[in-house]
GROMACS .gro file of C-alpha atoms in nm:
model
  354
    1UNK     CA    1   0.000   0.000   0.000
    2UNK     CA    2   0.111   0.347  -0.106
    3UNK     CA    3   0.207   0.576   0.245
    4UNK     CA    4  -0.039   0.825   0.090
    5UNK     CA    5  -0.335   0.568   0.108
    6UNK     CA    6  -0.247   0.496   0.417
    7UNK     CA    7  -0.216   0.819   0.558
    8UNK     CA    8  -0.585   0.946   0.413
    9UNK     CA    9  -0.745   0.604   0.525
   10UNK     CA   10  -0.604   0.675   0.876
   11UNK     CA   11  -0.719   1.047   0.843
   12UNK     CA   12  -1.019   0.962   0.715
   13UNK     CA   13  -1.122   0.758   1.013
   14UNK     CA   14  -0.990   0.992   1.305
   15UNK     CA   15  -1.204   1.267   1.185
   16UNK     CA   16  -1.544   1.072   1.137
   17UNK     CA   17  -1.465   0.922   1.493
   18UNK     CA   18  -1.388   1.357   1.571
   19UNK     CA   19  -1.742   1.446   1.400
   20UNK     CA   20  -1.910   1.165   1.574
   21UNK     CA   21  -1.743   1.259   1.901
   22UNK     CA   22  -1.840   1.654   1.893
   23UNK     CA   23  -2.244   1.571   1.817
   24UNK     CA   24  -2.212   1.309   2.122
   25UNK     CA   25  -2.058   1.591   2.334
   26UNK     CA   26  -2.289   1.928   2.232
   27UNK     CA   27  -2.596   1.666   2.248
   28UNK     CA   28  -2.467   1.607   2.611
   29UNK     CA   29  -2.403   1.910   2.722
   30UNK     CA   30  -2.777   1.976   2.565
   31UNK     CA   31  -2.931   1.737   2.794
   32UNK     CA   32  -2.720   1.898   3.127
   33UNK     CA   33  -2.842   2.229   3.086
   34UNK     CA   34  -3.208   2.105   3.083
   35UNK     CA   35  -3.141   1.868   3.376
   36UNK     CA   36  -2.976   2.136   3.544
   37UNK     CA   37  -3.272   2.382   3.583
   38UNK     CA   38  -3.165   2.712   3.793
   39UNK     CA   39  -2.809   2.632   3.799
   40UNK     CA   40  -2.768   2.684   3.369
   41UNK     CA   41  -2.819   3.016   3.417
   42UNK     CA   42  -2.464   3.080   3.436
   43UNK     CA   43  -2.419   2.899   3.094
   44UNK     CA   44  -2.023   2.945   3.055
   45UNK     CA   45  -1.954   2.679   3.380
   46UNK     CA   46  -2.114   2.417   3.090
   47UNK     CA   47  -1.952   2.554   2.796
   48UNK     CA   48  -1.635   2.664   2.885
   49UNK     CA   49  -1.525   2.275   2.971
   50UNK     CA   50  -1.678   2.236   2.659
   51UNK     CA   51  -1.435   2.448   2.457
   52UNK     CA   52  -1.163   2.330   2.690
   53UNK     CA   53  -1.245   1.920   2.628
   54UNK     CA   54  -1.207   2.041   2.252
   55UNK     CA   55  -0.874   2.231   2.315
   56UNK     CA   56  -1.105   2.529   2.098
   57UNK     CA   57  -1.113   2.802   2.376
   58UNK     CA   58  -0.857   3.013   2.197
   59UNK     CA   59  -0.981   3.048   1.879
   60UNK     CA   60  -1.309   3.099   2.021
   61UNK     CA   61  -1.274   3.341   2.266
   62UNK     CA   62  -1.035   3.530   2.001
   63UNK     CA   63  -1.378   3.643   1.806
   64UNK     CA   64  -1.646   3.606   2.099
   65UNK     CA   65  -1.621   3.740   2.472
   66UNK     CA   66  -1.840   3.511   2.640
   67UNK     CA   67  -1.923   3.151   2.654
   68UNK     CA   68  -2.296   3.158   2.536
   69UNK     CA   69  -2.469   2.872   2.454
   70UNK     CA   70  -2.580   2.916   2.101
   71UNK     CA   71  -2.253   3.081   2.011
   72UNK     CA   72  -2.047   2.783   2.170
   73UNK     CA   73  -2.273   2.506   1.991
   74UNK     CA   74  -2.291   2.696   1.628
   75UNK     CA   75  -1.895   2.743   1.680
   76UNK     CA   76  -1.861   2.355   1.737
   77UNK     CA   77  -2.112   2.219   1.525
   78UNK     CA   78  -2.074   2.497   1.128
   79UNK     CA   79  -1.844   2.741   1.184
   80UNK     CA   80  -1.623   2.774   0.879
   81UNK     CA   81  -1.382   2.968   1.117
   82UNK     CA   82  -1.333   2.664   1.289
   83UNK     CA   83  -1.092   2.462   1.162
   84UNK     CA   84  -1.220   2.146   1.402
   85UNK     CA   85  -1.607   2.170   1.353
   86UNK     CA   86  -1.838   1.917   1.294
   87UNK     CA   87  -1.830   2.042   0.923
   88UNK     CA   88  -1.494   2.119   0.874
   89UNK     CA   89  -1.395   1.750   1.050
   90UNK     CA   90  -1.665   1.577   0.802
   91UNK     CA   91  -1.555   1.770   0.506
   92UNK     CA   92  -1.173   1.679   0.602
   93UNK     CA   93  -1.281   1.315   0.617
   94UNK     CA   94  -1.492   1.300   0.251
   95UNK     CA   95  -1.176   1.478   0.095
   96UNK     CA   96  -0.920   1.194   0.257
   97UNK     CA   97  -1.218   0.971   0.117
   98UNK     CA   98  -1.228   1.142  -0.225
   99UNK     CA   99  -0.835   1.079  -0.248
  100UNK     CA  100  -0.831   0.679  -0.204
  101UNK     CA  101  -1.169   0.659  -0.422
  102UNK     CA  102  -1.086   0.326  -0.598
  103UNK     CA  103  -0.960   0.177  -0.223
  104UNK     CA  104  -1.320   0.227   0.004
  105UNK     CA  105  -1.664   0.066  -0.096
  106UNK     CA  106  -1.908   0.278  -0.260
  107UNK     CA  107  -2.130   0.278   0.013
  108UNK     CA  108  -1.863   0.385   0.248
  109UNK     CA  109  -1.808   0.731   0.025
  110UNK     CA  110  -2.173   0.726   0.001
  111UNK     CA  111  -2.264   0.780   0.352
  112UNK     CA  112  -1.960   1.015   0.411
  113UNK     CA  113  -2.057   1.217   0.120
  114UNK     CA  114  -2.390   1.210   0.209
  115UNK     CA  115  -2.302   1.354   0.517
  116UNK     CA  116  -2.085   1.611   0.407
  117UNK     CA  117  -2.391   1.714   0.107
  118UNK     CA  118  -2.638   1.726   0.431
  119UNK     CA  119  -2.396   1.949   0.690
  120UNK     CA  120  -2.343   2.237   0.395
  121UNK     CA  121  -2.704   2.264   0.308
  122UNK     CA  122  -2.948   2.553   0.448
  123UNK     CA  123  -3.170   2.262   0.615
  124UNK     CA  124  -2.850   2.149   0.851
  125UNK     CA  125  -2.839   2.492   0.903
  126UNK     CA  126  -3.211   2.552   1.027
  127UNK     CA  127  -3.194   2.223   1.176
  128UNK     CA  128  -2.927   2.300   1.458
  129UNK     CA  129  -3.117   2.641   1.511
  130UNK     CA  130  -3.442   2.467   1.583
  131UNK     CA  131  -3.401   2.134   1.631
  132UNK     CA  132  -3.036   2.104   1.767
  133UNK     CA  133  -3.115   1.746   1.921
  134UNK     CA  134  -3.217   1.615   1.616
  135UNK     CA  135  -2.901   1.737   1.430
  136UNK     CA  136  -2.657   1.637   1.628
  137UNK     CA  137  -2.863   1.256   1.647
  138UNK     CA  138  -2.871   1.292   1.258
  139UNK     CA  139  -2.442   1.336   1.285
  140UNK     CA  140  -2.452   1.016   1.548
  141UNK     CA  141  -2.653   0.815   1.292
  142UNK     CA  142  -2.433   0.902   1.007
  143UNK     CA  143  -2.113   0.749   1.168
  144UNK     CA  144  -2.258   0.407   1.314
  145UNK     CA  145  -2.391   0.385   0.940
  146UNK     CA  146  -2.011   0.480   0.837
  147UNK     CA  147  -1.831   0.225   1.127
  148UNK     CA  148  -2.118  -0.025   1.015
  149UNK     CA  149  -2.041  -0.025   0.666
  150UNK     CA  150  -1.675  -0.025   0.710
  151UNK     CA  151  -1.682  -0.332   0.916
  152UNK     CA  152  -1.924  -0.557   0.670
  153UNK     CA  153  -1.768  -0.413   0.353
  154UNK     CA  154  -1.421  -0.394   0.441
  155UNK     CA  155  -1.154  -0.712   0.369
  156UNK     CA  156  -0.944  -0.747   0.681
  157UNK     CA  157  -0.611  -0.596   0.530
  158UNK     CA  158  -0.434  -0.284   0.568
  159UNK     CA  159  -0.738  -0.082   0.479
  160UNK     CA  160  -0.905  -0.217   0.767
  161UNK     CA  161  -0.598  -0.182   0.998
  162UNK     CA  162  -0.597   0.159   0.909
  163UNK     CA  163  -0.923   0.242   1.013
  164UNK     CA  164  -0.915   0.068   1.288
  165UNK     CA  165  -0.598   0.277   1.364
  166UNK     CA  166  -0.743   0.583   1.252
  167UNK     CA  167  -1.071   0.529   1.504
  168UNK     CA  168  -0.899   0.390   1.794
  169UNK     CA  169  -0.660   0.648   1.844
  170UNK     CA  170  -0.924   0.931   1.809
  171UNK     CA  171  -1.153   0.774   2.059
  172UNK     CA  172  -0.914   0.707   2.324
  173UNK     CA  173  -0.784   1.088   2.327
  174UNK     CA  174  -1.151   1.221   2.344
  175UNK     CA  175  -1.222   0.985   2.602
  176UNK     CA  176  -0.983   1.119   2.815
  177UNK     CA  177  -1.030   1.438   2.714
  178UNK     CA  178  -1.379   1.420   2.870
  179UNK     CA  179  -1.255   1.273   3.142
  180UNK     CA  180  -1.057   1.546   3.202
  181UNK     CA  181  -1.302   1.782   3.186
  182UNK     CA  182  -1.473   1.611   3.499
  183UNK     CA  183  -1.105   1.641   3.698
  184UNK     CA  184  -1.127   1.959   3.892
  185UNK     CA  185  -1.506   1.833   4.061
  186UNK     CA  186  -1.530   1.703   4.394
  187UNK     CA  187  -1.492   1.321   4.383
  188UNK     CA  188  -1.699   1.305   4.683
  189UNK     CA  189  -2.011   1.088   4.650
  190UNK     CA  190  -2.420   1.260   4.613
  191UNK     CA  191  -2.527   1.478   4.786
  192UNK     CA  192  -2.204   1.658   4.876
  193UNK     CA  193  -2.285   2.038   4.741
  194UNK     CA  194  -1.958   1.990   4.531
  195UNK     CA  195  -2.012   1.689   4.373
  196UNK     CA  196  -2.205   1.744   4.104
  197UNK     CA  197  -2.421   1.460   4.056
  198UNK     CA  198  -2.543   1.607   3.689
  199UNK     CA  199  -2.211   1.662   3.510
  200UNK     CA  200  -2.104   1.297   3.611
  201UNK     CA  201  -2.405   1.165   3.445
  202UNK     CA  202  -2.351   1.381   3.158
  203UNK     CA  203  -1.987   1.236   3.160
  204UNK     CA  204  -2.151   0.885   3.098
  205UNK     CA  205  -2.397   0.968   2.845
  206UNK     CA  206  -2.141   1.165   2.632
  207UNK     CA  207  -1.939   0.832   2.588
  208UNK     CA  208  -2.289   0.630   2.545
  209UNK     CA  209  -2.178   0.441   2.874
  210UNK     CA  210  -2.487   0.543   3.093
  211UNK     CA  211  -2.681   0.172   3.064
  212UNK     CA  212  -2.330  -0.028   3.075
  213UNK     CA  213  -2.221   0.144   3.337
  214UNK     CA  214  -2.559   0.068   3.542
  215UNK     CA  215  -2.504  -0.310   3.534
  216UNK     CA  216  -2.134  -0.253   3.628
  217UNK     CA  217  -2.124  -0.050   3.943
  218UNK     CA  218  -2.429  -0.035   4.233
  219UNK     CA  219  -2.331   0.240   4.286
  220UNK     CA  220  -2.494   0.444   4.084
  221UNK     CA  221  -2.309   0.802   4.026
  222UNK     CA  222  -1.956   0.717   4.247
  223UNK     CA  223  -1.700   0.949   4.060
  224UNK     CA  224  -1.449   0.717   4.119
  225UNK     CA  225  -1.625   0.443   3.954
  226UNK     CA  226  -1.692   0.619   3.670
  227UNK     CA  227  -1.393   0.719   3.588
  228UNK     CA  228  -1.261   0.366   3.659
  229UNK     CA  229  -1.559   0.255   3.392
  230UNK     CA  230  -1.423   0.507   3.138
  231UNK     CA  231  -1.024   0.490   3.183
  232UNK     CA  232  -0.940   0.140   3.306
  233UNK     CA  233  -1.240  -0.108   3.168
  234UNK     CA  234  -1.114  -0.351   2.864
  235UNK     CA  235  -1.486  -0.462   2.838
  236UNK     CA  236  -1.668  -0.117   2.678
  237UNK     CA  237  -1.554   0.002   2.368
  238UNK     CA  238  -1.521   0.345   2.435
  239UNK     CA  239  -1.286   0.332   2.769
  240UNK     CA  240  -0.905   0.423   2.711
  241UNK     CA  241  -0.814   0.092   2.831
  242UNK     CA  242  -1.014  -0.080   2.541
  243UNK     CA  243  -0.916   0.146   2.247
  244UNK     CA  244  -0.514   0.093   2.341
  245UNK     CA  245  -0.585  -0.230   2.364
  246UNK     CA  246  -0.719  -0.236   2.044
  247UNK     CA  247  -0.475   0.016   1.905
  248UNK     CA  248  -0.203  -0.237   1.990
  249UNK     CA  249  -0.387  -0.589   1.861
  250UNK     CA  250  -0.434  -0.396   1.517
  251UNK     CA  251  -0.055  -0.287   1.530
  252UNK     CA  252   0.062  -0.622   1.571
  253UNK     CA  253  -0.152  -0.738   1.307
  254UNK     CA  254   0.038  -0.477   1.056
  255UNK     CA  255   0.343  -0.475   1.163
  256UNK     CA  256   0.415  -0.827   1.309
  257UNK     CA  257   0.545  -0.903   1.616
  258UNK     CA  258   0.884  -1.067   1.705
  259UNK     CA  259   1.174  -0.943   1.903
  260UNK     CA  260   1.181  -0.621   2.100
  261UNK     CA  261   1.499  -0.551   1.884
  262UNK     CA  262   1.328  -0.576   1.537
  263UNK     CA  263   0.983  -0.441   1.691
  264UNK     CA  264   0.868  -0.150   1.490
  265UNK     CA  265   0.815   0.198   1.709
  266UNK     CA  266   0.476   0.211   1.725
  267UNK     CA  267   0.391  -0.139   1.878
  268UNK     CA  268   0.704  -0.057   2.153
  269UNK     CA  269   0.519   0.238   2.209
  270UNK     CA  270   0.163   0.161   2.248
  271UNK     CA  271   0.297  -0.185   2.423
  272UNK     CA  272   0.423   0.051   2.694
  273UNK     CA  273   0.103   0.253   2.765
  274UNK     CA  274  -0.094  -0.090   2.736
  275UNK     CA  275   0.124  -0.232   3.000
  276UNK     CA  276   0.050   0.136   3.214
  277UNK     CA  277  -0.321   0.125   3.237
  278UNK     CA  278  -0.307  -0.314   3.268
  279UNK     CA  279  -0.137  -0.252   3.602
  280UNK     CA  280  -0.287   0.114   3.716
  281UNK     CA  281  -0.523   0.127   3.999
  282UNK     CA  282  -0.733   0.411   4.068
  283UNK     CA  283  -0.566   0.470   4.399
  284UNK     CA  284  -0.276   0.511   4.187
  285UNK     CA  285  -0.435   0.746   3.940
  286UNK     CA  286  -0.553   0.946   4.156
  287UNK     CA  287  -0.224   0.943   4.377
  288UNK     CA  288  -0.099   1.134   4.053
  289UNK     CA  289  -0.382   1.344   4.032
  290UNK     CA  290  -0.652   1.297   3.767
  291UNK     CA  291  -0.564   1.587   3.587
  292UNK     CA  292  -0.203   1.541   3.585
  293UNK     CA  293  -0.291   1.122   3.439
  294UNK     CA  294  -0.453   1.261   3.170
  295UNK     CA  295  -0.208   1.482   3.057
  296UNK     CA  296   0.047   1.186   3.095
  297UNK     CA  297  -0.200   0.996   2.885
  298UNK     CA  298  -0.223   1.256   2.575
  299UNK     CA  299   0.126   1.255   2.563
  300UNK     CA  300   0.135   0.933   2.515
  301UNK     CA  301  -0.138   0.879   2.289
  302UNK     CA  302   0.065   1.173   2.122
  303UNK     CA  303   0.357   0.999   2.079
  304UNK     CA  304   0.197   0.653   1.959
  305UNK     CA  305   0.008   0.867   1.682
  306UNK     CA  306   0.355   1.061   1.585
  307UNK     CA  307   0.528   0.683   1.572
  308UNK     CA  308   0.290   0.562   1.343
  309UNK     CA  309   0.355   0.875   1.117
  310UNK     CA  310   0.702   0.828   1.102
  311UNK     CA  311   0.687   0.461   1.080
  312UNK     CA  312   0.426   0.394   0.752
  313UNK     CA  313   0.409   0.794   0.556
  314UNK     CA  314   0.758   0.992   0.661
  315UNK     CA  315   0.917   0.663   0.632
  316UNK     CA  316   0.902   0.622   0.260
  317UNK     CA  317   1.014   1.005   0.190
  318UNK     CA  318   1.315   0.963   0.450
  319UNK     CA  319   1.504   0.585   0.334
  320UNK     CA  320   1.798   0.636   0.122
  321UNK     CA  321   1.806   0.515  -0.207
  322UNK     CA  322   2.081   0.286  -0.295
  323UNK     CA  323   2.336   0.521  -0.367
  324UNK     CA  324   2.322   0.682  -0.114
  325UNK     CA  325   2.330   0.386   0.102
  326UNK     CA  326   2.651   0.247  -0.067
  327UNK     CA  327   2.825   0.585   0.032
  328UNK     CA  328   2.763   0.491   0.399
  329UNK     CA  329   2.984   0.337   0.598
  330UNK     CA  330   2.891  -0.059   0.599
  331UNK     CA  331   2.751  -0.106   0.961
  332UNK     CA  332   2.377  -0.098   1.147
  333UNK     CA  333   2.261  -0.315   0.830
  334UNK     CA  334   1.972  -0.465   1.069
  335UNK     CA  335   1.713  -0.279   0.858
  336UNK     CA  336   1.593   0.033   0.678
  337UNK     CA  337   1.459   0.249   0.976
  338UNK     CA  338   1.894   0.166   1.183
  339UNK     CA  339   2.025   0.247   0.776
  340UNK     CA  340   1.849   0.569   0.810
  341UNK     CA  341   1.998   0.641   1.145
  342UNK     CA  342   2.360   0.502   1.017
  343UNK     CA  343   2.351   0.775   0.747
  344UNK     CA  344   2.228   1.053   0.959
  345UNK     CA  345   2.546   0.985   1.144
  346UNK     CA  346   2.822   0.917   0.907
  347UNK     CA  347   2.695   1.278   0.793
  348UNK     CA  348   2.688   1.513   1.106
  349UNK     CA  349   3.017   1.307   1.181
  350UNK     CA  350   3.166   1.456   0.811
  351UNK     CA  351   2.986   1.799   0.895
  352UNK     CA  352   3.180   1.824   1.241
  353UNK     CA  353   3.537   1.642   1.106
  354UNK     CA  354   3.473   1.980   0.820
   0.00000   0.00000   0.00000
């Protein structure tokens, strides 16, 4: 497979999983601010984590004072000044789609284009004005059709490990992400004044986890469970733990496995964060601070998503070509990625001998 493929099938996924993630979030925060009552009247304690979750409060608040709620969800949801929209992520996706035409099924460019068709016209537009709930449950039903169709019409090659890439990597970073969001509230059980009973069950319901979560803890709204559920669970597909876990089975598929010598850099590096949240406890987690975990996390999840760049699109623009490789000196011949390293070398070593 051509890097380039690659890259757009990877890209592709991560921003339908981003679009699908943004409608789950503004639906939730939605459903808060009703269930709140007197306390939404101060609207920018819902929508400011909201921006922050999104890592959008700078661009935002760079054109708009205030956190208000129809400003915050049009911003989100069709802003063409925002770069990470709903729109903008679903018209990134259909043009990584457009690219590798020949490579997806027709019904998978159908639905994203589709989509994409829908989101520009004036009846998305009046839609979210009037009937936000059912726009952002239109977006939702858009990208189980999309993860639907990839799965049955899909072979199980590197297309498929791509997506799977692609989605798992997205969904674990917004999963924390909302976890984060939840970090600076009292972890004190209901009805402590501080611990927010609401924006814990919003937490839930903005990762679909609020009926899974009932059959796994009686206790119904314990923080600390909850975030347990979210970050440490293998069994729901939307926890951290599960989407690494994931991340890493489809990187083995790809890459092979054998010794940690030969092991490619991104399995190393997601086997180390897999092997992190197998052995955490939430005593330990929160021992750290829940907060500074997450941040820990992201980096991580950064560094697993740069690795993979490197490793299957940079990779093919940085290996020597066989002249230059015969006007290295003759040593790390274990491979193409120690080659590229050997040359790097042998020509800072020239540079500083100059």
């Amino acid at each position: 497979m051509l890097s380039r493929v690659a890259d757009s099938i990877y890209w592709m996924a991560r921003y339908m999983e981003r679009a699908e993630n943004l409608a789950r979030l503004l639906l939730s925060t939605q459903d808060l601010l009703l269930d709140a009552g007197a306390e939404a009247a101060d609207e920018s304690q819902f929508w400011g984590p909201l921006l922050m979750t999104t890592g959008d409060e700078e661009v935002y608040f760079a054109a708009h004072p205030e956190a208000e709620g129809a400003t915050v969800a049009d911003f989100l949801a069709l802003s063409p000044k925002n770069p990470n929209c709903i729109l903008n992520c679903v018209r990134t996706a259909r043009e990584n789609a457009r690219t590798i035409r020949d490579q997806i099924s027709d019904e998978m460019w159908e639905c994203i284009n589709s989509l994409r068709l829908f989101l520009e016209s004036p009846e998305a537009a009046a839609m979210h004005q009037n009937q936000s709930a059912a726009f952002y449950e239109k977006v939702l039903i858009a990208s189980y059709q999309f993860q639907g169709i990839a799965s049955s019409t899909t072979p199980r090659d590197e297309i498929w490990y791509f997506l799977r890439l692609g989605m798992c990597i997205e969904r674990a970073d917004k999963t924390s992400r909302l976890i984060d969001t939840c970090s600076a509230i009292s972890l004190d059980m209901p009805p402590s004044p501080l611990a927010r009973p609401l924006r814990w069950a919003a937490l839930l319901r903005s990762c679909s986890a609020w009926h899974a979560f009932q059959a796994y803890s009686s206790n119904k709204l314990d923080p600390v469970k909850i975030i347990e559920y979210l970050l440490l669970d293998e069994t729901f597909p939307r926890s951290v733990a599960w989407c690494v876990e994931a991340l890493h089975n489809t990187l083995t598929a790809l890459c092979g496995s054998g010794r940690l010598d030969d092991m490619k850099s991104p399995i190393r590096a997601c086997g180390r964060l897999r092997a992190d949240i197998a052995y955490i406890t939430m005593p330990d987690v929160l021992k750290e601070g829940l907060h500074e975990y997450i941040d820990r996390l992201q980096e991580k999840l950064n560094d697993i998503g740069q690795t993979i760049y490197e490793t299957f699109v940079r990779y093919s623009d940085a290996t020597p070509t066989e002249s230059e490789i015969s006007m290295a000196a003759p040593v790390l011949a274990h491979g193409a990625f120690h080659t590229v390293a050997g040359v790097d070398l042998q020509m800072q070593q020239q540079q500083q001998q100059q």
